[in-house]
């Protein structure tokens, strides 16, 4: 039997943080053995907000490097840049004619992201961003999409668009399922556990970036806010410690019970010290690998990735064009 297919992506904007790693990348690596995997650097998504062109170009390559350093294996998984496969933009147009204003108006991420500059001044691209994401996924007849919690609503829209197109024009798309991990799907800010850890957070102390050095990691964890009470347990009503302990659990791969037992009767100070050490150790191999891929090696991987991706995407696109009467 042929393997089921997974698709996921991340934006080359800002610096990747531990939330991206634990919510998404870690699972991409875990799933690549059992699935036929496609991991995309979504640079077309990046320009829904203003970007400096030279920075974007570099960040796009750097993000592919991060995928590799995190353990995505180009022998097993297909890594490519979204703009290298023109069908992503083409299918976005077709799906824009299938999607409804009302359903996009309900997207909470647009509401969040448009808040800063104001809705009136937001790009139309930011508004239809979830349609581009649906196109990414549907082009590959994807079975499963490993993402963090913040992408769940976009996945629901993707399913709705696929079902509507299939109903109105004939079956062109597989309807994908989200894969959202039980632990780590929403890593919170170290400074405000009511908010998710985010690339766009102005308070740097809230995020552990994947390329933070050991000193910085230790300082950020030391300064992380905690809740009232002293016990170190998994408890949703104490979101700060719950978040820190979740990070500890994921980077050490221990069970919840083991973690709780380990810190029973211990204070925040000692816990934070051990957490910092565990995070630093967890990131070390990744940080060592990041410089091992030079631009030439990277470009070879990305070129072959784009060819593999385009072979599938073009088939889906031809079928879609035929079904809507364009070809
Ligand atoms: P992006 O670039 O914001 O984030 C990449 C991945 O990281 C996850 N994530 C988190 N997980 C846990 N805790 C957090 N604090 C946290 N912050 C981010 C995200 O859920 C995501 O899985 N729209 C997507 C990119 C995209 C995509 C796709 C994903 C475009 N097309 C197709 C899957 C399939 C995004 O902006 O992710």
mmCIF file of C-alpha atoms and ligand atoms in Angstrom:
data_model
loop_
_atom_site.group_PDB
_atom_site.id
_atom_site.type_symbol
_atom_site.label_atom_id
_atom_site.label_comp_id
_atom_site.label_asym_id
_atom_site.label_seq_id
_atom_site.Cartn_x
_atom_site.Cartn_y
_atom_site.Cartn_z
ATOM 1 C CA UNK A 1 0.000 0.000 0.000
ATOM 2 C CA UNK A 2 1.318 3.448 -0.788
ATOM 3 C CA UNK A 3 2.050 5.813 2.056
ATOM 4 C CA UNK A 4 -0.396 8.502 3.094
ATOM 5 C CA UNK A 5 0.659 12.024 2.356
ATOM 6 C CA UNK A 6 1.367 14.933 4.691
ATOM 7 C CA UNK A 7 1.892 18.595 3.891
ATOM 8 C CA UNK A 8 2.988 21.435 6.122
ATOM 9 C CA UNK A 9 4.765 24.760 5.974
ATOM 10 C CA UNK A 10 6.087 27.719 7.900
ATOM 11 C CA UNK A 11 6.542 31.372 6.999
ATOM 12 C CA UNK A 12 10.003 32.854 6.471
ATOM 13 C CA UNK A 13 9.211 35.825 8.669
ATOM 14 C CA UNK A 14 10.947 36.682 11.905
ATOM 15 C CA UNK A 15 12.885 34.169 13.915
ATOM 16 C CA UNK A 16 11.565 30.678 14.540
ATOM 17 C CA UNK A 17 10.944 29.882 18.191
ATOM 18 C CA UNK A 18 10.461 26.909 20.444
ATOM 19 C CA UNK A 19 6.687 27.000 19.824
ATOM 20 C CA UNK A 20 7.240 26.448 16.084
ATOM 21 C CA UNK A 21 9.630 23.631 16.891
ATOM 22 C CA UNK A 22 7.521 21.806 19.474
ATOM 23 C CA UNK A 23 4.156 22.494 17.833
ATOM 24 C CA UNK A 24 5.173 21.672 14.268
ATOM 25 C CA UNK A 25 8.750 20.876 13.205
ATOM 26 C CA UNK A 26 9.274 18.148 15.804
ATOM 27 C CA UNK A 27 6.244 16.333 14.400
ATOM 28 C CA UNK A 28 7.308 16.853 10.812
ATOM 29 C CA UNK A 29 10.471 14.958 11.623
ATOM 30 C CA UNK A 30 8.625 12.240 13.532
ATOM 31 C CA UNK A 31 6.140 11.688 10.688
ATOM 32 C CA UNK A 32 8.523 11.657 7.716
ATOM 33 C CA UNK A 33 9.259 7.926 8.051
ATOM 34 C CA UNK A 34 5.668 6.787 7.858
ATOM 35 C CA UNK A 35 4.243 9.333 5.448
ATOM 36 C CA UNK A 36 5.124 10.786 2.100
ATOM 37 C CA UNK A 37 5.967 14.254 3.372
ATOM 38 C CA UNK A 38 6.003 17.710 1.722
ATOM 39 C CA UNK A 39 7.430 20.599 3.718
ATOM 40 C CA UNK A 40 7.152 24.007 2.155
ATOM 41 C CA UNK A 41 8.717 27.395 2.873
ATOM 42 C CA UNK A 42 5.697 29.598 2.335
ATOM 43 C CA UNK A 43 7.242 32.825 1.055
ATOM 44 C CA UNK A 44 4.051 33.923 -0.740
ATOM 45 C CA UNK A 45 2.326 33.973 2.637
ATOM 46 C CA UNK A 46 5.098 36.158 4.022
ATOM 47 C CA UNK A 47 4.276 39.114 1.762
ATOM 48 C CA UNK A 48 0.755 39.456 3.157
ATOM 49 C CA UNK A 49 2.544 41.767 5.612
ATOM 50 C CA UNK A 50 5.257 44.232 4.515
ATOM 51 C CA UNK A 51 8.708 42.598 4.084
ATOM 52 C CA UNK A 52 12.087 43.910 3.064
ATOM 53 C CA UNK A 53 12.846 42.088 -0.243
ATOM 54 C CA UNK A 54 16.502 41.270 0.480
ATOM 55 C CA UNK A 55 15.665 40.071 3.985
ATOM 56 C CA UNK A 56 12.825 37.915 2.674
ATOM 57 C CA UNK A 57 15.050 36.311 0.040
ATOM 58 C CA UNK A 58 17.634 35.381 2.665
ATOM 59 C CA UNK A 59 15.053 34.309 5.258
ATOM 60 C CA UNK A 60 13.477 31.946 2.725
ATOM 61 C CA UNK A 61 16.750 30.051 2.265
ATOM 62 C CA UNK A 62 17.485 30.198 5.983
ATOM 63 C CA UNK A 63 14.146 28.624 6.810
ATOM 64 C CA UNK A 64 14.846 25.710 4.474
ATOM 65 C CA UNK A 65 18.131 25.334 6.350
ATOM 66 C CA UNK A 66 16.217 25.257 9.621
ATOM 67 C CA UNK A 67 13.996 22.437 8.334
ATOM 68 C CA UNK A 68 17.108 20.410 7.518
ATOM 69 C CA UNK A 69 18.847 21.186 10.804
ATOM 70 C CA UNK A 70 15.708 20.189 12.701
ATOM 71 C CA UNK A 71 16.040 16.757 11.115
ATOM 72 C CA UNK A 72 13.861 16.853 8.026
ATOM 73 C CA UNK A 73 15.657 14.408 5.741
ATOM 74 C CA UNK A 74 15.629 15.358 2.044
ATOM 75 C CA UNK A 75 15.983 11.665 1.172
ATOM 76 C CA UNK A 76 12.638 11.020 2.819
ATOM 77 C CA UNK A 77 10.721 14.281 2.608
ATOM 78 C CA UNK A 78 10.264 16.831 -0.144
ATOM 79 C CA UNK A 79 11.421 20.313 0.880
ATOM 80 C CA UNK A 80 10.593 23.192 -1.431
ATOM 81 C CA UNK A 81 9.832 26.890 -1.734
ATOM 82 C CA UNK A 82 6.202 27.780 -2.359
ATOM 83 C CA UNK A 83 6.883 30.333 -5.101
ATOM 84 C CA UNK A 84 8.882 27.743 -7.093
ATOM 85 C CA UNK A 85 5.623 25.916 -7.836
ATOM 86 C CA UNK A 86 3.355 28.392 -9.640
ATOM 87 C CA UNK A 87 0.264 26.236 -9.141
ATOM 88 C CA UNK A 88 -0.013 27.529 -5.548
ATOM 89 C CA UNK A 89 -0.888 30.991 -6.824
ATOM 90 C CA UNK A 90 -3.112 29.601 -9.584
ATOM 91 C CA UNK A 91 -5.204 27.405 -7.325
ATOM 92 C CA UNK A 92 -5.547 30.312 -4.900
ATOM 93 C CA UNK A 93 -7.382 32.234 -7.612
ATOM 94 C CA UNK A 94 -9.762 29.384 -8.381
ATOM 95 C CA UNK A 95 -10.479 28.802 -4.682
ATOM 96 C CA UNK A 96 -10.986 32.551 -4.178
ATOM 97 C CA UNK A 97 -13.971 32.156 -6.453
ATOM 98 C CA UNK A 98 -15.235 29.264 -4.333
ATOM 99 C CA UNK A 99 -14.686 30.833 -0.884
ATOM 100 C CA UNK A 100 -17.244 33.217 0.612
ATOM 101 C CA UNK A 101 -16.546 36.621 2.163
ATOM 102 C CA UNK A 102 -18.458 35.569 5.264
ATOM 103 C CA UNK A 103 -16.305 32.561 6.027
ATOM 104 C CA UNK A 104 -13.100 34.562 5.656
ATOM 105 C CA UNK A 105 -14.510 37.311 7.876
ATOM 106 C CA UNK A 106 -14.722 34.719 10.621
ATOM 107 C CA UNK A 107 -10.994 33.871 10.582
ATOM 108 C CA UNK A 108 -9.625 34.886 13.970
ATOM 109 C CA UNK A 109 -6.033 35.149 12.750
ATOM 110 C CA UNK A 110 -7.021 37.875 10.273
ATOM 111 C CA UNK A 111 -8.733 39.727 13.089
ATOM 112 C CA UNK A 112 -5.542 39.487 15.194
ATOM 113 C CA UNK A 113 -3.099 40.308 12.434
ATOM 114 C CA UNK A 114 -5.079 43.207 10.997
ATOM 115 C CA UNK A 115 -5.516 44.800 14.400
ATOM 116 C CA UNK A 116 -2.173 46.536 14.469
ATOM 117 C CA UNK A 117 -2.435 48.513 11.217
ATOM 118 C CA UNK A 118 -6.233 48.538 11.132
ATOM 119 C CA UNK A 119 -8.595 46.543 8.941
ATOM 120 C CA UNK A 120 -9.019 49.254 6.307
ATOM 121 C CA UNK A 121 -5.284 49.353 5.683
ATOM 122 C CA UNK A 122 -4.731 45.573 5.681
ATOM 123 C CA UNK A 123 -3.731 43.988 2.396
ATOM 124 C CA UNK A 124 -6.334 41.932 0.575
ATOM 125 C CA UNK A 125 -3.644 39.242 0.582
ATOM 126 C CA UNK A 126 -3.785 39.081 4.367
ATOM 127 C CA UNK A 127 -7.548 38.635 4.132
ATOM 128 C CA UNK A 128 -7.360 35.770 1.651
ATOM 129 C CA UNK A 129 -4.248 34.238 3.241
ATOM 130 C CA UNK A 130 -6.214 31.137 4.395
ATOM 131 C CA UNK A 131 -7.183 30.448 0.772
ATOM 132 C CA UNK A 132 -3.513 30.316 -0.242
ATOM 133 C CA UNK A 133 -2.971 27.920 2.641
ATOM 134 C CA UNK A 134 -5.881 25.763 1.440
ATOM 135 C CA UNK A 135 -4.352 25.751 -2.055
ATOM 136 C CA UNK A 136 -1.000 24.589 -0.608
ATOM 137 C CA UNK A 137 -2.639 21.638 1.051
ATOM 138 C CA UNK A 138 -5.185 20.657 -1.604
ATOM 139 C CA UNK A 139 -2.746 20.673 -4.529
ATOM 140 C CA UNK A 140 -1.014 17.619 -3.064
ATOM 141 C CA UNK A 141 -4.092 15.496 -2.266
ATOM 142 C CA UNK A 142 -2.922 15.672 1.334
ATOM 143 C CA UNK A 143 -4.180 13.236 3.976
ATOM 144 C CA UNK A 144 -2.764 14.884 7.088
ATOM 145 C CA UNK A 145 -1.542 18.368 8.029
ATOM 146 C CA UNK A 146 0.696 18.629 11.122
ATOM 147 C CA UNK A 147 0.262 22.118 12.615
ATOM 148 C CA UNK A 148 -0.101 23.938 15.918
ATOM 149 C CA UNK A 149 -3.446 24.867 17.434
ATOM 150 C CA UNK A 150 -3.444 28.361 15.867
ATOM 151 C CA UNK A 151 -3.915 26.833 12.387
ATOM 152 C CA UNK A 152 -6.949 24.707 13.259
ATOM 153 C CA UNK A 153 -9.501 27.187 11.913
ATOM 154 C CA UNK A 154 -7.579 27.459 8.629
ATOM 155 C CA UNK A 155 -7.700 23.676 8.318
ATOM 156 C CA UNK A 156 -11.452 23.720 8.805
ATOM 157 C CA UNK A 157 -11.766 26.281 6.020
ATOM 158 C CA UNK A 158 -9.549 24.109 3.805
ATOM 159 C CA UNK A 159 -11.868 21.157 4.356
ATOM 160 C CA UNK A 160 -14.945 23.274 3.626
ATOM 161 C CA UNK A 161 -13.459 24.605 0.380
ATOM 162 C CA UNK A 162 -12.460 21.111 -0.745
ATOM 163 C CA UNK A 163 -15.901 19.733 -0.029
ATOM 164 C CA UNK A 164 -17.648 22.631 -1.768
ATOM 165 C CA UNK A 165 -15.483 22.377 -4.871
ATOM 166 C CA UNK A 166 -15.931 18.606 -5.022
ATOM 167 C CA UNK A 167 -19.683 18.981 -4.696
ATOM 168 C CA UNK A 168 -20.041 21.760 -7.264
ATOM 169 C CA UNK A 169 -17.528 20.670 -9.893
ATOM 170 C CA UNK A 170 -16.768 16.976 -9.234
ATOM 171 C CA UNK A 171 -14.223 15.285 -6.988
ATOM 172 C CA UNK A 172 -10.856 16.989 -7.445
ATOM 173 C CA UNK A 173 -9.519 17.113 -3.890
ATOM 174 C CA UNK A 174 -8.866 14.828 -0.984
ATOM 175 C CA UNK A 175 -10.350 16.327 2.202
ATOM 176 C CA UNK A 176 -7.410 16.594 4.635
ATOM 177 C CA UNK A 177 -7.322 16.008 8.395
ATOM 178 C CA UNK A 178 -5.414 18.224 10.825
ATOM 179 C CA UNK A 179 -2.730 16.659 12.993
ATOM 180 C CA UNK A 180 -2.497 18.755 16.139
ATOM 181 C CA UNK A 181 -0.314 17.288 18.890
ATOM 182 C CA UNK A 182 -1.811 16.700 22.347
ATOM 183 C CA UNK A 183 1.104 18.407 24.069
ATOM 184 C CA UNK A 184 2.863 21.397 22.530
ATOM 185 C CA UNK A 185 0.127 22.547 20.151
ATOM 186 C CA UNK A 186 0.147 25.955 21.788
ATOM 187 C CA UNK A 187 3.332 26.900 23.590
ATOM 188 C CA UNK A 188 2.753 30.130 25.479
ATOM 189 C CA UNK A 189 4.819 33.282 25.916
ATOM 190 C CA UNK A 190 7.227 33.061 28.851
ATOM 191 C CA UNK A 191 6.175 36.582 29.819
ATOM 192 C CA UNK A 192 2.412 36.214 29.390
ATOM 193 C CA UNK A 193 0.998 32.684 29.413
ATOM 194 C CA UNK A 194 -2.346 33.984 28.188
ATOM 195 C CA UNK A 195 -0.686 34.601 24.797
ATOM 196 C CA UNK A 196 0.980 32.102 22.467
ATOM 197 C CA UNK A 197 4.714 32.306 21.886
ATOM 198 C CA UNK A 198 4.858 34.330 18.688
ATOM 199 C CA UNK A 199 7.373 35.519 16.081
ATOM 200 C CA UNK A 200 5.714 38.919 16.059
ATOM 201 C CA UNK A 201 5.730 39.454 19.835
ATOM 202 C CA UNK A 202 7.477 42.727 20.571
ATOM 203 C CA UNK A 203 8.674 41.411 23.921
ATOM 204 C CA UNK A 204 11.648 39.189 23.011
ATOM 205 C CA UNK A 205 11.820 37.806 26.529
ATOM 206 C CA UNK A 206 8.581 35.930 25.869
ATOM 207 C CA UNK A 207 10.082 33.654 23.197
ATOM 208 C CA UNK A 208 12.990 31.240 23.087
ATOM 209 C CA UNK A 209 14.350 31.526 19.566
ATOM 210 C CA UNK A 210 15.904 28.430 18.029
ATOM 211 C CA UNK A 211 19.209 30.219 17.574
ATOM 212 C CA UNK A 212 19.354 31.781 21.059
ATOM 213 C CA UNK A 213 22.663 30.958 22.759
ATOM 214 C CA UNK A 214 22.809 29.068 26.058
ATOM 215 C CA UNK A 215 23.137 32.210 28.147
ATOM 216 C CA UNK A 216 20.117 33.850 26.576
ATOM 217 C CA UNK A 217 18.002 30.719 26.994
ATOM 218 C CA UNK A 218 18.959 30.466 30.677
ATOM 219 C CA UNK A 219 18.187 34.147 31.288
ATOM 220 C CA UNK A 220 14.812 34.010 29.570
ATOM 221 C CA UNK A 221 13.768 30.931 31.532
ATOM 222 C CA UNK A 222 14.952 32.476 34.787
ATOM 223 C CA UNK A 223 12.862 35.570 34.085
ATOM 224 C CA UNK A 224 9.786 33.585 32.959
ATOM 225 C CA UNK A 225 6.662 34.502 34.916
ATOM 226 C CA UNK A 226 5.217 31.897 37.285
ATOM 227 C CA UNK A 227 1.842 31.505 38.980
ATOM 228 C CA UNK A 228 0.900 31.782 42.610
ATOM 229 C CA UNK A 229 1.339 28.555 44.556
ATOM 230 C CA UNK A 230 4.500 26.507 44.677
ATOM 231 C CA UNK A 231 3.661 23.081 43.284
ATOM 232 C CA UNK A 232 5.166 22.055 39.972
ATOM 233 C CA UNK A 233 2.324 20.188 38.303
ATOM 234 C CA UNK A 234 0.375 20.115 35.047
ATOM 235 C CA UNK A 235 -2.593 22.298 35.862
ATOM 236 C CA UNK A 236 -4.469 24.346 33.266
ATOM 237 C CA UNK A 237 -5.577 26.795 35.946
ATOM 238 C CA UNK A 238 -1.904 27.702 36.504
ATOM 239 C CA UNK A 239 -0.961 28.416 32.881
ATOM 240 C CA UNK A 240 2.589 29.684 33.460
ATOM 241 C CA UNK A 241 3.916 26.604 35.219
ATOM 242 C CA UNK A 242 1.780 24.371 33.015
ATOM 243 C CA UNK A 243 3.534 25.859 29.984
ATOM 244 C CA UNK A 244 7.043 25.516 31.436
ATOM 245 C CA UNK A 245 6.408 21.939 32.483
ATOM 246 C CA UNK A 246 4.994 21.121 29.031
ATOM 247 C CA UNK A 247 8.188 22.461 27.468
ATOM 248 C CA UNK A 248 10.213 20.326 29.873
ATOM 249 C CA UNK A 249 8.140 17.245 29.037
ATOM 250 C CA UNK A 250 8.549 17.726 25.289
ATOM 251 C CA UNK A 251 12.263 18.432 25.231
ATOM 252 C CA UNK A 252 13.082 15.525 27.572
ATOM 253 C CA UNK A 253 10.444 13.169 26.118
ATOM 254 C CA UNK A 254 9.483 12.112 29.632
ATOM 255 C CA UNK A 255 5.924 11.250 30.614
ATOM 256 C CA UNK A 256 3.832 13.759 32.555
ATOM 257 C CA UNK A 257 3.968 11.498 35.630
ATOM 258 C CA UNK A 258 7.760 11.308 35.476
ATOM 259 C CA UNK A 259 8.046 15.088 35.272
ATOM 260 C CA UNK A 260 5.717 15.667 38.200
ATOM 261 C CA UNK A 261 7.520 13.075 40.301
ATOM 262 C CA UNK A 262 10.901 14.557 39.478
ATOM 263 C CA UNK A 263 9.957 18.001 40.752
ATOM 264 C CA UNK A 264 7.746 17.006 43.692
ATOM 265 C CA UNK A 265 8.721 19.113 46.696
ATOM 266 C CA UNK A 266 11.205 21.168 44.695
ATOM 267 C CA UNK A 267 11.096 24.927 44.202
ATOM 268 C CA UNK A 268 10.714 27.057 41.078
ATOM 269 C CA UNK A 269 14.403 27.998 41.182
ATOM 270 C CA UNK A 270 15.620 24.437 40.857
ATOM 271 C CA UNK A 271 12.974 23.570 38.275
ATOM 272 C CA UNK A 272 13.897 26.539 36.114
ATOM 273 C CA UNK A 273 17.580 25.609 36.315
ATOM 274 C CA UNK A 274 16.861 22.062 35.114
ATOM 275 C CA UNK A 275 14.458 23.294 32.454
ATOM 276 C CA UNK A 276 17.065 25.706 31.078
ATOM 277 C CA UNK A 277 19.642 22.938 30.907
ATOM 278 C CA UNK A 278 17.207 20.610 29.137
ATOM 279 C CA UNK A 279 16.244 23.244 26.547
ATOM 280 C CA UNK A 280 19.880 24.155 25.886
ATOM 281 C CA UNK A 281 20.761 20.471 25.376
ATOM 282 C CA UNK A 282 17.739 19.994 23.143
ATOM 283 C CA UNK A 283 18.685 22.883 20.871
ATOM 284 C CA UNK A 284 22.405 22.136 20.767
ATOM 285 C CA UNK A 285 22.470 19.499 17.978
ATOM 286 C CA UNK A 286 20.102 21.630 15.923
ATOM 287 C CA UNK A 287 22.324 24.689 16.342
ATOM 288 C CA UNK A 288 25.411 22.698 15.402
ATOM 289 C CA UNK A 289 23.807 21.377 12.219
ATOM 290 C CA UNK A 290 22.486 24.705 10.986
ATOM 291 C CA UNK A 291 25.795 25.795 9.492
ATOM 292 C CA UNK A 292 26.497 22.486 7.753
ATOM 293 C CA UNK A 293 24.306 23.257 4.736
ATOM 294 C CA UNK A 294 25.909 25.743 2.370
ATOM 295 C CA UNK A 295 23.835 27.609 -0.209
ATOM 296 C CA UNK A 296 24.837 25.291 -3.036
ATOM 297 C CA UNK A 297 23.754 22.108 -1.228
ATOM 298 C CA UNK A 298 20.589 23.837 -0.198
ATOM 299 C CA UNK A 299 19.742 25.007 -3.704
ATOM 300 C CA UNK A 300 20.195 21.489 -5.074
ATOM 301 C CA UNK A 301 17.779 20.108 -2.480
ATOM 302 C CA UNK A 302 15.246 22.857 -3.139
ATOM 303 C CA UNK A 303 15.409 22.491 -6.905
ATOM 304 C CA UNK A 304 14.755 18.786 -6.783
ATOM 305 C CA UNK A 305 12.041 19.379 -4.155
ATOM 306 C CA UNK A 306 10.274 21.872 -6.423
ATOM 307 C CA UNK A 307 10.400 19.429 -9.343
ATOM 308 C CA UNK A 308 8.816 16.661 -7.278
ATOM 309 C CA UNK A 309 6.185 19.011 -5.912
ATOM 310 C CA UNK A 310 5.378 20.485 -9.323
ATOM 311 C CA UNK A 311 4.806 17.030 -10.821
ATOM 312 C CA UNK A 312 1.932 16.474 -8.399
ATOM 313 C CA UNK A 313 0.641 20.047 -8.265
ATOM 314 C CA UNK A 314 0.372 20.333 -12.051
ATOM 315 C CA UNK A 315 -1.777 17.202 -12.237
ATOM 316 C CA UNK A 316 -4.215 18.527 -9.667
ATOM 317 C CA UNK A 317 -4.271 21.916 -11.368
ATOM 318 C CA UNK A 318 -5.045 20.475 -14.803
ATOM 319 C CA UNK A 319 -7.929 18.485 -13.326
ATOM 320 C CA UNK A 320 -9.245 21.606 -11.568
ATOM 321 C CA UNK A 321 -9.034 23.715 -14.748
ATOM 322 C CA UNK A 322 -10.875 21.029 -16.695
ATOM 323 C CA UNK A 323 -13.579 20.735 -14.044
ATOM 324 C CA UNK A 324 -14.280 24.480 -13.980
ATOM 325 C CA UNK A 325 -14.246 24.752 -17.774
ATOM 326 C CA UNK A 326 -11.035 26.679 -18.253
ATOM 327 C CA UNK A 327 -9.314 23.935 -20.222
HETATM 328 P P1 LIG B 1 3.690 29.834 11.039
HETATM 329 O O1 LIG B 1 4.842 30.152 10.162
HETATM 330 O O2 LIG B 1 3.084 30.955 11.835
HETATM 331 O O3 LIG B 1 4.089 28.711 12.071
HETATM 332 C C1 LIG B 1 4.658 27.470 11.679
HETATM 333 C C2 LIG B 1 4.076 26.350 12.537
HETATM 334 O O4 LIG B 1 4.333 26.602 13.940
HETATM 335 C C3 LIG B 1 3.114 26.460 14.676
HETATM 336 N N1 LIG B 1 3.166 27.378 15.827
HETATM 337 C C4 LIG B 1 3.076 26.994 17.112
HETATM 338 N N2 LIG B 1 2.912 25.783 17.668
HETATM 339 C C5 LIG B 1 2.865 25.725 19.022
HETATM 340 N N3 LIG B 1 2.985 26.814 19.835
HETATM 341 C C6 LIG B 1 3.145 28.054 19.313
HETATM 342 N N4 LIG B 1 3.266 29.100 20.101
HETATM 343 C C7 LIG B 1 3.190 28.170 17.883
HETATM 344 N N5 LIG B 1 3.348 29.227 17.046
HETATM 345 C C8 LIG B 1 3.329 28.718 15.787
HETATM 346 C C9 LIG B 1 2.030 26.838 13.686
HETATM 347 O O5 LIG B 1 0.777 26.317 14.073
HETATM 348 C C10 LIG B 1 2.554 26.230 12.409
HETATM 349 O O6 LIG B 1 2.194 24.858 12.350
HETATM 350 N N6 LIG B 1 -0.221 29.560 7.917
HETATM 351 C C11 LIG B 1 0.920 28.845 8.438
HETATM 352 C C12 LIG B 1 1.882 28.357 7.376
HETATM 353 C C13 LIG B 1 1.265 27.572 6.278
HETATM 354 C C14 LIG B 1 0.853 26.212 6.325
HETATM 355 C C15 LIG B 1 0.382 25.904 5.024
HETATM 356 C C16 LIG B 1 0.861 25.244 7.340
HETATM 357 C C17 LIG B 1 1.029 28.000 5.016
HETATM 358 N N7 LIG B 1 0.509 26.999 4.267
HETATM 359 C C18 LIG B 1 -0.107 24.636 4.728
HETATM 360 C C19 LIG B 1 0.365 23.995 7.008
HETATM 361 C C20 LIG B 1 -0.124 23.673 5.733
HETATM 362 C C21 LIG B 1 1.699 29.743 9.363
HETATM 363 O O7 LIG B 1 1.633 30.954 9.271
HETATM 364 O O8 LIG B 1 2.562 29.097 10.216
#
